[in-house]
Coordinates of C-alpha atoms in Angstrom, one line a residue:
M873 CA 96.8 119.1 79.9
P874 CA 99.5 117.0 78.2
D875 CA 98.7 115.1 75.0
S876 CA 100.2 111.9 76.3
R877 CA 98.1 109.4 78.2
P878 CA 97.9 110.5 81.9
R879 CA 99.8 108.1 84.2
W880 CA 100.0 107.6 87.9
P881 CA 103.6 108.2 89.0
G882 CA 105.5 104.9 88.9
G883 CA 102.8 102.9 87.2
S884 CA 101.2 102.3 83.8
T885 CA 97.6 102.6 82.8
A886 CA 97.3 99.1 81.4
G887 CA 99.0 95.8 81.4
P888 CA 99.2 93.0 84.0
A889 CA 97.1 93.0 87.2
P890 CA 98.4 95.3 89.9
S891 CA 100.3 94.0 92.9
P892 CA 98.4 93.3 96.2
L893 CA 97.3 96.3 98.1
L894 CA 96.4 96.4 101.8
L895 CA 94.2 99.2 103.1
S896 CA 95.0 99.1 106.8
G897 CA 92.9 100.3 109.7
V898 CA 90.2 101.8 107.5
R899 CA 86.7 102.4 108.9
L900 CA 83.7 100.8 107.1
S901 CA 80.2 102.3 106.8
D902 CA 78.9 100.0 109.5
G903 CA 81.3 101.4 112.0
R904 CA 83.8 98.6 112.0
T905 CA 87.6 99.2 111.6
A906 CA 89.1 96.7 109.2
D907 CA 91.9 95.7 106.9
V908 CA 90.9 95.4 103.3
L909 CA 93.2 93.3 101.0
I910 CA 93.0 93.9 97.3
G911 CA 94.4 91.2 95.0
G912 CA 94.4 92.0 91.3
R913 CA 91.2 94.0 90.4
R914 CA 89.0 92.6 93.2
I915 CA 88.8 92.7 96.9
E916 CA 90.4 89.5 98.2
A917 CA 89.6 89.7 101.9
V918 CA 88.1 91.9 104.6
G919 CA 89.3 91.3 108.2
T920 CA 89.6 92.9 111.5
A921 CA 92.2 95.7 111.8
G922 CA 95.7 94.2 112.0
S923 CA 94.6 90.7 110.9
L924 CA 95.7 90.8 107.3
G925 CA 99.2 91.1 105.8
T926 CA 100.5 91.5 102.3
Q927 CA 103.7 91.2 100.2
G928 CA 102.5 94.2 98.2
T929 CA 101.8 97.8 99.2
R930 CA 100.3 98.7 102.6
L931 CA 98.5 102.0 103.1
D932 CA 97.7 103.2 106.6
L933 CA 94.1 104.5 106.3
R934 CA 93.3 105.1 110.0
G935 CA 90.9 108.1 110.1
Y936 CA 89.4 107.3 106.6
L937 CA 86.0 105.9 105.7
L938 CA 86.0 103.3 102.9
L939 CA 83.1 103.4 100.4
P940 CA 82.2 101.9 97.1
A941 CA 83.5 104.4 94.5
P942 CA 80.9 106.8 93.1
A943 CA 80.2 107.1 89.4
E944 CA 79.2 110.1 87.3
P945 CA 76.1 109.3 85.2
H946 CA 75.5 112.7 83.6
A947 CA 78.5 114.8 82.6
H948 CA 78.6 117.3 79.6
S949 CA 82.2 116.6 78.6
D950 CA 82.2 118.3 75.2
T951 CA 81.3 121.7 76.8
A952 CA 83.1 121.3 80.1
L953 CA 85.4 124.2 81.3
T954 CA 84.4 126.5 78.4
A955 CA 83.5 129.2 81.0
S956 CA 87.1 129.4 82.1
P957 CA 89.1 132.5 81.0
G958 CA 90.4 131.9 77.5
Q959 CA 88.3 128.8 76.9
A960 CA 85.0 130.2 75.6
G961 CA 86.0 129.7 72.0
A962 CA 87.9 126.4 72.6
L963 CA 85.7 124.3 70.3
T964 CA 88.2 122.5 68.0
A965 CA 88.5 118.8 68.2
D966 CA 91.8 119.1 70.1
D967 CA 90.3 121.6 72.5
V968 CA 87.3 119.3 73.2
R969 CA 89.6 116.4 73.8
R970 CA 91.9 118.4 76.1
R971 CA 89.0 119.8 78.1
A972 CA 87.1 116.5 78.3
T973 CA 90.3 114.9 79.6
E974 CA 90.9 117.6 82.2
A975 CA 87.3 117.5 83.4
A976 CA 87.4 113.7 83.7
L977 CA 90.6 113.8 85.8
L978 CA 89.0 116.4 88.0
Q979 CA 86.0 114.2 88.6
L980 CA 88.3 111.2 89.1
S981 CA 90.1 113.1 91.9
H982 CA 86.7 113.5 93.5
G983 CA 86.2 109.8 93.5
A984 CA 84.3 108.9 90.3
T985 CA 86.0 105.9 88.7
A986 CA 83.3 105.8 85.9
L987 CA 81.8 108.6 83.9
R988 CA 79.0 108.8 81.3
A989 CA 79.8 111.7 79.0
Q990 CA 76.9 113.4 77.1
V991 CA 78.1 114.6 73.7
R992 CA 76.1 116.6 71.2
V993 CA 75.8 115.1 67.8
T994 CA 73.9 117.4 65.5
T995 CA 74.1 118.7 62.0
G996 CA 75.8 121.8 63.5
T997 CA 78.5 120.0 65.5
G998 CA 79.0 116.9 63.3
L999 CA 80.9 114.0 64.7
A1000 CA 84.1 115.9 65.7
P1001 CA 83.2 116.4 69.4
L1002 CA 82.2 112.7 69.6
D1003 CA 85.5 111.6 68.2
A1004 CA 87.4 114.0 70.5
V1005 CA 85.6 112.6 73.7
L1006 CA 86.1 109.0 72.5
K1007 CA 89.8 109.8 72.1
A1008 CA 89.9 111.3 75.6
G1009 CA 88.3 108.1 77.0
R1010 CA 90.9 105.9 75.4
S1011 CA 93.7 108.1 76.9
L1012 CA 92.1 107.6 80.3
R1013 CA 92.0 103.8 80.2
G1014 CA 93.5 102.3 83.4
L1015 CA 92.6 105.5 85.4
M1016 CA 88.8 105.4 84.9
D1017 CA 86.0 104.1 82.6
L1018 CA 84.5 106.7 80.3
T1019 CA 81.5 105.9 78.2
V1020 CA 79.9 108.3 75.6
V1021 CA 76.3 109.2 75.0
A1022 CA 75.6 110.5 71.5
V1023 CA 73.0 113.2 72.1
S1024 CA 71.1 113.9 68.9
G1025 CA 69.5 117.0 67.6
P1026 CA 66.0 117.0 66.0
L1027 CA 65.0 113.6 64.6
T1028 CA 61.6 114.5 63.2
G1029 CA 60.4 117.1 60.7
R1030 CA 62.6 118.5 57.9
A1031 CA 65.9 118.0 59.8
G1032 CA 64.9 114.6 61.1
A1033 CA 66.4 112.4 58.3
D1034 CA 69.8 114.1 58.5
G1035 CA 69.8 114.0 62.3
L1036 CA 68.9 110.3 62.4
A1037 CA 71.6 109.5 59.8
L1038 CA 74.1 111.3 61.9
L1039 CA 73.0 109.5 65.1
R1040 CA 73.5 106.2 63.3
D1041 CA 77.0 107.3 62.2
A1042 CA 77.7 108.1 65.9
V1043 CA 76.8 104.6 67.0
D1044 CA 78.9 103.1 64.2
R1045 CA 81.8 105.4 65.4
G1046 CA 81.7 103.9 68.9
A1047 CA 79.1 105.7 71.0
D1048 CA 78.1 103.5 73.9
V1049 CA 74.7 105.0 74.6
V1050 CA 72.0 106.4 72.3
G1051 CA 70.8 109.8 73.6
G1052 CA 68.3 112.3 72.6
R1053 CA 66.8 115.7 73.6
P1054 CA 63.1 115.3 72.9
D1055 CA 62.2 118.7 74.4
L1056 CA 64.0 120.4 71.5
D1057 CA 62.3 118.4 68.8
P1058 CA 59.0 119.6 67.2
D1059 CA 57.7 116.1 67.9
P1060 CA 59.1 115.0 71.3
G1061 CA 57.3 111.7 71.3
G1062 CA 58.5 110.9 67.8
H1063 CA 62.0 111.8 68.8
A1064 CA 62.0 109.5 71.8
E1065 CA 60.5 106.7 69.6
A1066 CA 63.3 107.2 67.0
V1067 CA 66.0 107.1 69.8
L1068 CA 64.6 103.9 71.3
G1069 CA 64.2 102.2 68.0
L1070 CA 67.8 102.9 67.0
A1071 CA 69.1 101.7 70.4
A1072 CA 67.0 98.5 70.2
G1073 CA 68.5 97.7 66.8
H1074 CA 72.0 98.0 68.2
G1075 CA 71.5 96.5 71.6
L1076 CA 72.5 99.8 73.3
P1077 CA 71.0 101.6 76.4
V1078 CA 69.1 104.9 76.1
D1079 CA 69.6 108.3 77.8
L1080 CA 67.0 110.9 77.2
H1081 CA 67.7 114.5 78.3
T1082 CA 64.3 116.0 79.3
D1083 CA 62.9 118.4 81.8
A1084 CA 59.8 116.1 82.2
D1085 CA 57.4 119.0 82.8
D1086 CA 54.7 117.6 80.5
P1087 CA 52.8 114.7 82.2
A1088 CA 51.2 113.4 79.0
L1089 CA 54.6 113.2 77.3
L1090 CA 56.2 111.7 80.3
A1091 CA 53.5 109.0 80.4
R1092 CA 54.3 108.2 76.7
Y1093 CA 58.0 108.0 77.5
A1094 CA 57.3 105.6 80.3
A1095 CA 55.1 103.4 78.1
M1096 CA 57.8 103.2 75.4
A1097 CA 60.5 102.6 78.0
G1098 CA 58.5 99.7 79.5
E1099 CA 58.3 98.1 76.1
F1100 CA 62.0 98.7 75.5
G1101 CA 63.0 97.0 78.7
P1102 CA 65.9 97.8 81.1
G1103 CA 68.5 100.4 80.2
V1104 CA 66.5 103.6 79.8
S1105 CA 67.5 106.7 81.8
L1106 CA 65.7 110.0 81.9
G1107 CA 67.2 113.2 83.3
P1108 CA 67.4 115.8 84.7
C1109 CA 63.6 115.8 85.0
G1110 CA 63.5 119.1 87.0
G1111 CA 60.0 119.8 85.6
L1112 CA 58.6 117.1 87.9
S1113 CA 59.1 119.4 90.8
R1114 CA 56.8 122.0 89.3
L1115 CA 53.9 119.7 88.8
P1116 CA 51.1 119.5 91.4
E1117 CA 51.9 116.8 93.9
D1118 CA 49.3 114.4 92.8
M1119 CA 50.4 114.6 89.1
A1120 CA 54.1 114.3 90.1
A1121 CA 53.2 111.2 92.2
A1122 CA 51.3 109.6 89.3
A1123 CA 54.2 110.3 86.9
A1124 CA 56.6 108.7 89.4
D1125 CA 54.5 105.6 89.7
R1126 CA 54.5 105.2 85.9
L1127 CA 58.3 105.6 85.8
A1128 CA 58.7 103.1 88.6
A1129 CA 56.5 100.6 86.8
A1130 CA 58.4 101.0 83.6
G1131 CA 61.8 100.4 85.3
V1132 CA 63.2 103.8 84.2
T1133 CA 66.2 105.3 86.0
V1134 CA 65.8 109.0 86.7
V1135 CA 69.2 110.8 86.8
C1136 CA 68.6 114.1 88.7
L1137 CA 71.1 117.0 89.0
P1138 CA 71.1 118.3 92.5
Q1139 CA 73.1 121.4 91.5
G1140 CA 70.3 122.3 89.0
G1141 CA 69.8 122.1 85.2
C1142 CA 72.4 122.0 82.5
A1143 CA 72.9 122.6 78.8
G1144 CA 69.7 121.7 76.9
S1145 CA 67.5 122.2 80.0
R1146 CA 65.1 125.1 80.1
L1147 CA 64.6 124.6 83.9
R1148 CA 67.0 124.9 86.8
D1149 CA 64.9 122.8 89.2
T1150 CA 66.0 119.5 90.7
A1151 CA 63.7 116.5 90.4
P1152 CA 61.8 115.7 93.6
A1153 CA 64.1 113.0 94.9
G1154 CA 62.1 112.0 98.0
L1155 CA 58.9 111.6 96.0
L1156 CA 60.6 109.5 93.3
R1157 CA 62.3 107.2 95.8
A1158 CA 59.1 106.8 97.7
A1159 CA 57.4 105.6 94.5
G1160 CA 60.2 103.0 93.9
V1161 CA 61.9 104.9 91.1
R1162 CA 65.6 104.1 90.7
L1163 CA 67.1 107.5 91.5
A1164 CA 70.7 108.3 90.4
A1165 CA 72.4 111.7 90.7
G1166 CA 74.9 113.4 88.6
S1167 CA 76.7 116.7 88.3
G1168 CA 75.6 117.9 84.8
A1169 CA 77.3 121.0 83.6
L1170 CA 80.9 121.7 84.7
R1171 CA 81.8 125.4 84.3
D1172 CA 80.3 125.9 80.9
A1173 CA 78.1 128.7 79.5
A1174 CA 75.0 127.1 81.1
R1175 CA 76.7 126.8 84.5
P1176 CA 79.8 128.9 85.0
V1177 CA 80.3 127.3 88.4
G1178 CA 80.4 123.6 89.2
R1179 CA 82.6 121.1 90.9
G1180 CA 81.7 117.8 89.1
D1181 CA 81.8 116.2 92.6
P1182 CA 79.5 113.2 93.3
L1183 CA 79.9 113.8 97.0
E1184 CA 78.6 117.3 96.6
A1185 CA 75.6 115.9 94.7
A1186 CA 75.0 113.4 97.6
Y1187 CA 75.4 116.2 100.1
L1188 CA 72.8 118.3 98.3
L1189 CA 70.3 115.4 98.2
A1190 CA 70.7 115.0 102.0
A1191 CA 70.8 118.6 102.9
Q1192 CA 68.1 120.0 100.7
H1193 CA 65.9 117.0 99.5
G1194 CA 65.2 115.0 102.6
L1195 CA 67.2 111.9 101.8
D1196 CA 69.3 110.3 104.6
A1197 CA 73.0 110.0 104.0
A1198 CA 72.9 106.4 102.9
A1199 CA 70.2 106.9 100.3
A1200 CA 71.9 110.1 99.1
Y1201 CA 75.2 108.2 98.6
D1202 CA 73.5 105.3 97.0
A1203 CA 72.2 107.7 94.3
V1204 CA 75.8 108.6 93.3
S1205 CA 77.3 105.1 93.8
A1206 CA 75.2 101.9 93.6
T1207 CA 72.3 103.3 91.5
A1208 CA 74.5 105.4 89.3
R1209 CA 76.7 102.4 88.6
A1210 CA 73.6 100.2 87.8
A1211 CA 72.2 102.9 85.5
M1212 CA 75.6 102.8 83.6
G1213 CA 75.6 99.0 83.3
L1214 CA 78.5 98.6 85.8
P1215 CA 78.8 95.7 88.3
E1216 CA 77.8 96.2 91.9
V1217 CA 80.5 97.2 94.3
R1218 CA 80.5 96.2 98.0
V1219 CA 83.3 96.3 100.5
E1220 CA 83.5 92.6 100.7
A1221 CA 85.6 89.7 99.3
G1222 CA 85.0 89.1 95.5
S1223 CA 83.7 92.6 94.8
P1224 CA 85.4 94.8 92.1
A1225 CA 88.1 97.0 93.7
E1226 CA 86.4 100.3 92.8
L1227 CA 86.8 102.2 96.1
L1228 CA 86.9 105.7 97.6
A1229 CA 88.6 106.4 101.0
V1230 CA 87.5 109.8 102.4
R1231 CA 88.6 111.4 105.6
G1232 CA 85.8 111.0 108.2
D1233 CA 84.3 108.7 110.8
D1234 CA 80.9 108.1 109.2
L1235 CA 79.0 108.9 106.1
P1236 CA 77.2 112.0 107.2
G1237 CA 80.5 113.5 108.4
A1238 CA 82.2 112.5 105.1
L1239 CA 79.5 114.1 103.0
S1240 CA 79.7 117.3 105.2
L1241 CA 83.4 117.8 104.8
A1242 CA 84.5 115.4 102.0
Y1243 CA 88.2 116.2 102.1
S1244 CA 91.4 114.1 101.7
R1245 CA 90.3 111.4 99.2
I1246 CA 92.1 108.3 97.9
V1247 CA 90.6 106.7 94.8
V1248 CA 91.1 103.0 93.8
H1249 CA 90.2 101.8 90.3
R1250 CA 90.8 98.2 89.2
G1251 CA 92.9 97.5 92.3
R1252 CA 95.2 100.5 91.9
V1253 CA 95.4 103.9 93.6
V1254 CA 94.8 106.3 90.8
A1255 CA 94.2 109.6 92.5
R1256 CA 94.9 111.3 95.8
T1257 CA 93.6 114.6 97.1
G1258 CA 94.7 116.1 100.4
A1259 CA 93.8 119.1 102.5
V1260 CA 95.5 121.1 105.2
R1261 CA 93.8 123.4 107.7
E1262 CA 95.7 126.2 109.5
Y1263 CA 94.5 128.8 111.9
R1264 CA 96.2 131.8 113.5
D1265 CA 97.3 131.3 117.0
R1266 CA 96.1 134.4 118.8
D1267 CA 97.9 133.7 122.0
R1268 CA 101.4 133.3 120.6
D1269 CA 104.2 135.8 120.6
P1270 CA 104.7 136.1 116.8
G1271 CA 108.5 136.4 117.1
T1272 CA 109.2 133.2 119.0
G1273 CA 109.2 130.8 116.0
S1274 CA 108.5 127.9 118.4
V1275 CA 106.8 124.7 117.5
R1276 CA 104.6 122.6 119.8
E1277 CA 103.2 119.2 118.8
D1278 CA 100.3 117.4 120.5
R1279 CA 98.3 114.4 119.6
A1280 CA 94.8 115.2 118.2
P1281 CA 91.7 113.0 118.7
G1282 CA 92.0 110.1 116.4
G1283 CA 95.8 110.0 116.5
G1284 CA 96.6 113.0 114.2
V1285 CA 99.3 115.5 115.1
V1286 CA 98.5 119.1 115.9
R1287 CA 101.4 121.1 114.8
D1288 CA 101.6 124.6 116.3
A1289 CA 104.2 126.6 114.5
S1290 CA 104.5 130.4 114.6
A1291 CA 106.1 132.2 111.7
R1292 CA 108.9 134.8 112.3
G1293 CA 106.9 137.8 111.4
T1294 CA 103.6 139.4 112.2
A1295 CA 101.4 136.3 112.5
G1296 CA 101.6 132.9 114.3
V1297 CA 100.0 129.9 112.5
L1298 CA 98.4 126.9 114.1
G1299 CA 98.8 124.0 111.6
L1300 CA 96.1 121.5 112.5
P1301 CA 96.6 117.9 111.4
R1302 CA 97.6 117.4 107.8
Q1303 CA 94.6 115.4 106.6
G1304 CA 96.5 112.2 105.7
R1305 CA 99.2 109.9 106.9
T1306 CA 102.5 108.9 105.7
G1307 CA 102.4 105.6 103.8
P1308 CA 104.3 103.9 100.9
G1309 CA 105.0 106.4 98.2
G1310 CA 104.7 109.5 100.4
E1311 CA 101.9 111.3 102.3
L1312 CA 98.4 110.3 101.5

């Protein structure tokens, strides 16, 4: 990962508003095919396909579904990618900055234009990891928005005074959110109270990392959050799934009444979690709890595997937790953005131009395959990811070297090309189209 600020080829990460951008022939979630004109950092117009023109850039997005961009509400940026070969000991400030930047760009390529990074701030780590992730966030300006949660160690008992002083220093240093891990404190309730008090004094939101497997403590958190007001998130709350159904339902009712957002992790627990369960998404939504979904650990010691992909989180909610595709995607987009204090995004005039175009005809199909993505942040294309599928042609004479082209459903080209050798290859449509600046 280069030390210089990442840049999209041919553009800068800051400066004047981008030139107009027309997304042509794209499918909307309601089934319509439309042109979407982006002017500056907002959507300027949405019209029927072929009805809008532009003096700027035009992208042919036939075969793509256009969605509000997802956001990542729970990423562990300071420990990301430490399970990779040669990275286990990469804990210096420069290492943390490099890995946090690389992980954020990976998540951007999946479509997340905003990311909330959990960073440990303890007497053991000091403020160096926080400074490193803040520096990574500054280097990514113009590509995505990265905010930082300072996650404290113990705030009560003997170590409490030092921990609280360090957390205050983290806020003064630029942390955007006050976080805590009450499960790891001798006095979990006192820990949460200290976090909420510090956040209230600075006008900042709160993000508590908890398994939520103790109904009495959870009721106390909900009561404190209700007094605090909007801006409190709890996650990953996997312990709720282990409670008897009536107790879990009562806890969900309290969280809903308090206005708390639960950030679940469909891939399972992460660093600081004792449990690998996922919060009961259907039960929480039925109770009226604001449910967001994140990725959590990204290839660290707690989770050596992980994609950091919001569409995978939505897929898991739909495939394993009973949510329909729209509700599952809402958890990684609209509700995740609201939990992070970001403006609402709709594919309509006047909305912020934070968009994801993904290959597919409808949302269930896009969540099932989720390939070939184009990401728009503040009115600019900031990331593109493509995919090619190829299959062996069992009926071809491998020595002919001939090529046959046919039109595939949806207008793509099926390219059938056999190699001169032992195997013929059928190259199905490249999952993208040629547009300004090259293939999408």
